[in-house]
mmCIF file with all atom_site columns, C-alpha atoms in Angstrom:
data_model
loop_
_atom_site.group_PDB
_atom_site.id
_atom_site.type_symbol
_atom_site.label_atom_id
_atom_site.label_alt_id
_atom_site.label_comp_id
_atom_site.label_asym_id
_atom_site.label_entity_id
_atom_site.label_seq_id
_atom_site.pdbx_PDB_ins_code
_atom_site.Cartn_x
_atom_site.Cartn_y
_atom_site.Cartn_z
_atom_site.occupancy
_atom_site.B_iso_or_equiv
_atom_site.pdbx_formal_charge
_atom_site.auth_seq_id
_atom_site.auth_comp_id
_atom_site.auth_asym_id
_atom_site.auth_atom_id
_atom_site.pdbx_PDB_model_num
ATOM 1   C CA . UNK E 1 1   ? 0.000   0.000  0.000   1.00 0.00 ? 638 UNK E CA 1
ATOM 2   C CA . UNK E 1 2   ? 2.701   2.476  1.024   1.00 0.00 ? 639 UNK E CA 1
ATOM 3   C CA . UNK E 1 3   ? 4.877   1.817  -1.997  1.00 0.00 ? 640 UNK E CA 1
ATOM 4   C CA . UNK E 1 4   ? 1.934   2.051  -4.404  1.00 0.00 ? 641 UNK E CA 1
ATOM 5   C CA . UNK E 1 5   ? 0.765   5.339  -2.920  1.00 0.00 ? 642 UNK E CA 1
ATOM 6   C CA . UNK E 1 6   ? 4.288   6.738  -2.938  1.00 0.00 ? 643 UNK E CA 1
ATOM 7   C CA . UNK E 1 7   ? 4.773   5.676  -6.544  1.00 0.00 ? 644 UNK E CA 1
ATOM 8   C CA . UNK E 1 8   ? 1.488   7.303  -7.549  1.00 0.00 ? 645 UNK E CA 1
ATOM 9   C CA . UNK E 1 9   ? 2.505   10.546 -5.900  1.00 0.00 ? 646 UNK E CA 1
ATOM 10  C CA . UNK E 1 10  ? 5.993   10.519 -7.388  1.00 0.00 ? 647 UNK E CA 1
ATOM 11  C CA . UNK E 1 11  ? 4.610   9.907  -10.878 1.00 0.00 ? 648 UNK E CA 1
ATOM 12  C CA . UNK E 1 12  ? 2.067   12.675 -10.493 1.00 0.00 ? 649 UNK E CA 1
ATOM 13  C CA . UNK E 1 13  ? 4.613   15.175 -9.237  1.00 0.00 ? 650 UNK E CA 1
ATOM 14  C CA . UNK E 1 14  ? 7.004   14.253 -12.032 1.00 0.00 ? 651 UNK E CA 1
ATOM 15  C CA . UNK E 1 15  ? 4.287   14.955 -14.572 1.00 0.00 ? 652 UNK E CA 1
ATOM 16  C CA . UNK E 1 16  ? 3.295   18.189 -12.874 1.00 0.00 ? 653 UNK E CA 1
ATOM 17  C CA . UNK E 1 17  ? 6.829   19.515 -12.821 1.00 0.00 ? 654 UNK E CA 1
ATOM 18  C CA . UNK E 1 18  ? 7.829   18.253 -16.253 1.00 0.00 ? 655 UNK E CA 1
ATOM 19  C CA . UNK E 1 19  ? 5.111   19.896 -18.340 1.00 0.00 ? 656 UNK E CA 1
ATOM 20  C CA . UNK E 1 20  ? 5.163   16.848 -20.610 1.00 0.00 ? 657 UNK E CA 1
ATOM 21  C CA . UNK E 1 21  ? 2.298   15.406 -22.566 1.00 0.00 ? 658 UNK E CA 1
ATOM 22  C CA . UNK E 1 22  ? 0.902   13.291 -19.746 1.00 0.00 ? 659 UNK E CA 1
ATOM 23  C CA . UNK E 1 23  ? -0.679  10.410 -21.604 1.00 0.00 ? 660 UNK E CA 1
ATOM 24  C CA . UNK E 1 24  ? -0.853  6.973  -20.025 1.00 0.00 ? 661 UNK E CA 1
ATOM 25  C CA . UNK E 1 25  ? 1.021   4.434  -22.116 1.00 0.00 ? 662 UNK E CA 1
ATOM 26  C CA . UNK E 1 26  ? -0.824  1.588  -23.751 1.00 0.00 ? 663 UNK E CA 1
ATOM 27  C CA . UNK E 1 27  ? 0.888   -0.768 -21.296 1.00 0.00 ? 664 UNK E CA 1
ATOM 28  C CA . UNK E 1 28  ? -1.104  0.820  -18.454 1.00 0.00 ? 665 UNK E CA 1
ATOM 29  C CA . UNK E 1 29  ? -4.476  0.450  -20.185 1.00 0.00 ? 666 UNK E CA 1
ATOM 30  C CA . UNK E 1 30  ? -5.326  -3.026 -18.860 1.00 0.00 ? 667 UNK E CA 1
ATOM 31  C CA . UNK E 1 31  ? -4.860  -1.883 -15.261 1.00 0.00 ? 668 UNK E CA 1
ATOM 32  C CA . UNK E 1 32  ? -6.813  1.275  -15.981 1.00 0.00 ? 669 UNK E CA 1
ATOM 33  C CA . UNK E 1 33  ? -9.656  -0.752 -17.459 1.00 0.00 ? 670 UNK E CA 1
ATOM 34  C CA . UNK E 1 34  ? -9.715  -3.060 -14.465 1.00 0.00 ? 671 UNK E CA 1
ATOM 35  C CA . UNK E 1 35  ? -9.965  -0.179 -11.996 1.00 0.00 ? 672 UNK E CA 1
ATOM 36  C CA . UNK E 1 36  ? -12.624 1.675  -13.969 1.00 0.00 ? 673 UNK E CA 1
ATOM 37  C CA . UNK E 1 37  ? -15.373 -0.464 -12.437 1.00 0.00 ? 674 UNK E CA 1
ATOM 38  C CA . UNK E 1 38  ? -14.227 0.520  -8.956  1.00 0.00 ? 675 UNK E CA 1
ATOM 39  C CA . UNK E 1 39  ? -14.167 4.203  -9.930  1.00 0.00 ? 676 UNK E CA 1
ATOM 40  C CA . UNK E 1 40  ? -17.838 4.071  -10.808 1.00 0.00 ? 677 UNK E CA 1
ATOM 41  C CA . UNK E 1 41  ? -18.513 2.956  -7.238  1.00 0.00 ? 678 UNK E CA 1
ATOM 42  C CA . UNK E 1 42  ? -16.994 6.153  -5.804  1.00 0.00 ? 679 UNK E CA 1
ATOM 43  C CA . UNK E 1 43  ? -19.575 8.786  -4.855  1.00 0.00 ? 680 UNK E CA 1
ATOM 44  C CA . UNK E 1 44  ? -18.021 11.544 -6.968  1.00 0.00 ? 681 UNK E CA 1
ATOM 45  C CA . UNK E 1 45  ? -14.754 12.513 -8.606  1.00 0.00 ? 682 UNK E CA 1
ATOM 46  C CA . UNK E 1 46  ? -12.522 14.625 -6.433  1.00 0.00 ? 683 UNK E CA 1
ATOM 47  C CA . UNK E 1 47  ? -10.893 17.843 -7.580  1.00 0.00 ? 684 UNK E CA 1
ATOM 48  C CA . UNK E 1 48  ? -7.140  17.895 -8.084  1.00 0.00 ? 685 UNK E CA 1
ATOM 49  C CA . UNK E 1 49  ? -6.899  20.019 -4.940  1.00 0.00 ? 686 UNK E CA 1
ATOM 50  C CA . UNK E 1 50  ? -8.804  17.451 -2.884  1.00 0.00 ? 687 UNK E CA 1
ATOM 51  C CA . UNK E 1 51  ? -6.628  14.668 -4.259  1.00 0.00 ? 688 UNK E CA 1
ATOM 52  C CA . UNK E 1 52  ? -3.509  16.680 -3.412  1.00 0.00 ? 689 UNK E CA 1
ATOM 53  C CA . UNK E 1 53  ? -4.696  17.162 0.159   1.00 0.00 ? 690 UNK E CA 1
ATOM 54  C CA . UNK E 1 54  ? -5.462  13.446 0.439   1.00 0.00 ? 691 UNK E CA 1
ATOM 55  C CA . UNK E 1 55  ? -2.029  12.568 -0.937  1.00 0.00 ? 692 UNK E CA 1
ATOM 56  C CA . UNK E 1 56  ? -0.350  14.821 1.622   1.00 0.00 ? 693 UNK E CA 1
ATOM 57  C CA . UNK E 1 57  ? -2.415  13.313 4.464   1.00 0.00 ? 694 UNK E CA 1
ATOM 58  C CA . UNK E 1 58  ? -1.445  9.835  3.363   1.00 0.00 ? 695 UNK E CA 1
ATOM 59  C CA . UNK E 1 59  ? 2.221   10.819 3.179   1.00 0.00 ? 696 UNK E CA 1
ATOM 60  C CA . UNK E 1 60  ? 2.058   12.174 6.744   1.00 0.00 ? 697 UNK E CA 1
ATOM 61  C CA . UNK E 1 61  ? 0.289   9.120  8.163   1.00 0.00 ? 698 UNK E CA 1
ATOM 62  C CA . UNK E 1 62  ? 0.769   6.177  5.774   1.00 0.00 ? 699 UNK E CA 1
ATOM 63  C CA . UNK E 1 63  ? -0.435  3.723  8.395   1.00 0.00 ? 700 UNK E CA 1
ATOM 64  C CA . UNK E 1 64  ? -3.881  5.355  8.152   1.00 0.00 ? 701 UNK E CA 1
ATOM 65  C CA . UNK E 1 65  ? -4.018  5.403  4.337   1.00 0.00 ? 702 UNK E CA 1
ATOM 66  C CA . UNK E 1 66  ? -6.928  2.974  4.038   1.00 0.00 ? 703 UNK E CA 1
ATOM 67  C CA . UNK E 1 67  ? -8.926  4.857  6.657   1.00 0.00 ? 704 UNK E CA 1
ATOM 68  C CA . UNK E 1 68  ? -8.237  8.232  5.014   1.00 0.00 ? 705 UNK E CA 1
ATOM 69  C CA . UNK E 1 69  ? -9.339  6.896  1.634   1.00 0.00 ? 706 UNK E CA 1
ATOM 70  C CA . UNK E 1 70  ? -12.384 5.114  3.039   1.00 0.00 ? 707 UNK E CA 1
ATOM 71  C CA . UNK E 1 71  ? -13.557 8.346  4.708   1.00 0.00 ? 708 UNK E CA 1
ATOM 72  C CA . UNK E 1 72  ? -13.682 9.904  1.224   1.00 0.00 ? 709 UNK E CA 1
ATOM 73  C CA . UNK E 1 73  ? -15.418 6.891  -0.327  1.00 0.00 ? 710 UNK E CA 1
ATOM 74  C CA . UNK E 1 74  ? -12.268 5.674  -2.075  1.00 0.00 ? 711 UNK E CA 1
ATOM 75  C CA . UNK E 1 75  ? -10.118 2.574  -2.183  1.00 0.00 ? 712 UNK E CA 1
ATOM 76  C CA . UNK E 1 76  ? -6.465  2.363  -3.113  1.00 0.00 ? 713 UNK E CA 1
ATOM 77  C CA . UNK E 1 77  ? -7.451  1.449  -6.678  1.00 0.00 ? 714 UNK E CA 1
ATOM 78  C CA . UNK E 1 78  ? -9.996  4.254  -7.068  1.00 0.00 ? 715 UNK E CA 1
ATOM 79  C CA . UNK E 1 79  ? -7.491  6.748  -5.662  1.00 0.00 ? 716 UNK E CA 1
ATOM 80  C CA . UNK E 1 80  ? -4.887  5.574  -8.179  1.00 0.00 ? 717 UNK E CA 1
ATOM 81  C CA . UNK E 1 81  ? -7.438  5.912  -10.979 1.00 0.00 ? 718 UNK E CA 1
ATOM 82  C CA . UNK E 1 82  ? -8.264  9.469  -9.921  1.00 0.00 ? 719 UNK E CA 1
ATOM 83  C CA . UNK E 1 83  ? -4.549  10.296 -9.793  1.00 0.00 ? 720 UNK E CA 1
ATOM 84  C CA . UNK E 1 84  ? -4.118  8.915  -13.326 1.00 0.00 ? 721 UNK E CA 1
ATOM 85  C CA . UNK E 1 85  ? -6.903  11.194 -14.553 1.00 0.00 ? 722 UNK E CA 1
ATOM 86  C CA . UNK E 1 86  ? -5.134  14.189 -13.034 1.00 0.00 ? 723 UNK E CA 1
ATOM 87  C CA . UNK E 1 87  ? -1.815  13.266 -14.688 1.00 0.00 ? 724 UNK E CA 1
ATOM 88  C CA . UNK E 1 88  ? -3.488  13.408 -18.098 1.00 0.00 ? 725 UNK E CA 1
ATOM 89  C CA . UNK E 1 89  ? -4.114  17.153 -17.716 1.00 0.00 ? 726 UNK E CA 1
ATOM 90  C CA . UNK E 1 90  ? -1.084  19.409 -17.161 1.00 0.00 ? 727 UNK E CA 1
ATOM 91  C CA . UNK E 1 91  ? -3.192  22.137 -15.520 1.00 0.00 ? 728 UNK E CA 1
ATOM 92  C CA . UNK E 1 92  ? -4.820  19.637 -13.138 1.00 0.00 ? 729 UNK E CA 1
ATOM 93  C CA . UNK E 1 93  ? -1.368  18.258 -12.315 1.00 0.00 ? 730 UNK E CA 1
ATOM 94  C CA . UNK E 1 94  ? -0.192  21.739 -11.321 1.00 0.00 ? 731 UNK E CA 1
ATOM 95  C CA . UNK E 1 95  ? -3.281  22.232 -9.156  1.00 0.00 ? 732 UNK E CA 1
ATOM 96  C CA . UNK E 1 96  ? -2.665  18.855 -7.470  1.00 0.00 ? 733 UNK E CA 1
ATOM 97  C CA . UNK E 1 97  ? 1.016   19.683 -6.828  1.00 0.00 ? 734 UNK E CA 1
ATOM 98  C CA . UNK E 1 98  ? 0.161   23.077 -5.327  1.00 0.00 ? 735 UNK E CA 1
ATOM 99  C CA . UNK E 1 99  ? -2.443  21.566 -2.988  1.00 0.00 ? 736 UNK E CA 1
ATOM 100 C CA . UNK E 1 100 ? -0.060  18.757 -2.044  1.00 0.00 ? 737 UNK E CA 1
ATOM 101 C CA . UNK E 1 101 ? 2.638   21.300 -1.110  1.00 0.00 ? 738 UNK E CA 1
ATOM 102 C CA . UNK E 1 102 ? 0.188   23.455 0.876   1.00 0.00 ? 739 UNK E CA 1
ATOM 103 C CA . UNK E 1 103 ? -1.139  20.482 2.828   1.00 0.00 ? 740 UNK E CA 1
ATOM 104 C CA . UNK E 1 104 ? 2.288   18.911 3.296   1.00 0.00 ? 741 UNK E CA 1
#
């Protein structure tokens, strides 16, 4: 759990700082497709700012990651899916990074 969350955050921050075209490679599509069903179960999509705050909370208290996510109606997989969506939009990535820094 910790390594997956950390990896998700590192990837997102790399995209946010790099200003690259943030497309998910075709290799990631099967995992993305598998987690799409879980995303539909989430009550609503979170803003990049909300995701950034969640990421910072999880970084501060990784032992409570599941509880933090559950309180927002998310699982590890749905959180990862939401993070992937943010990485596809450079502006959303910047918003996430700014919120992550503020909350961190």
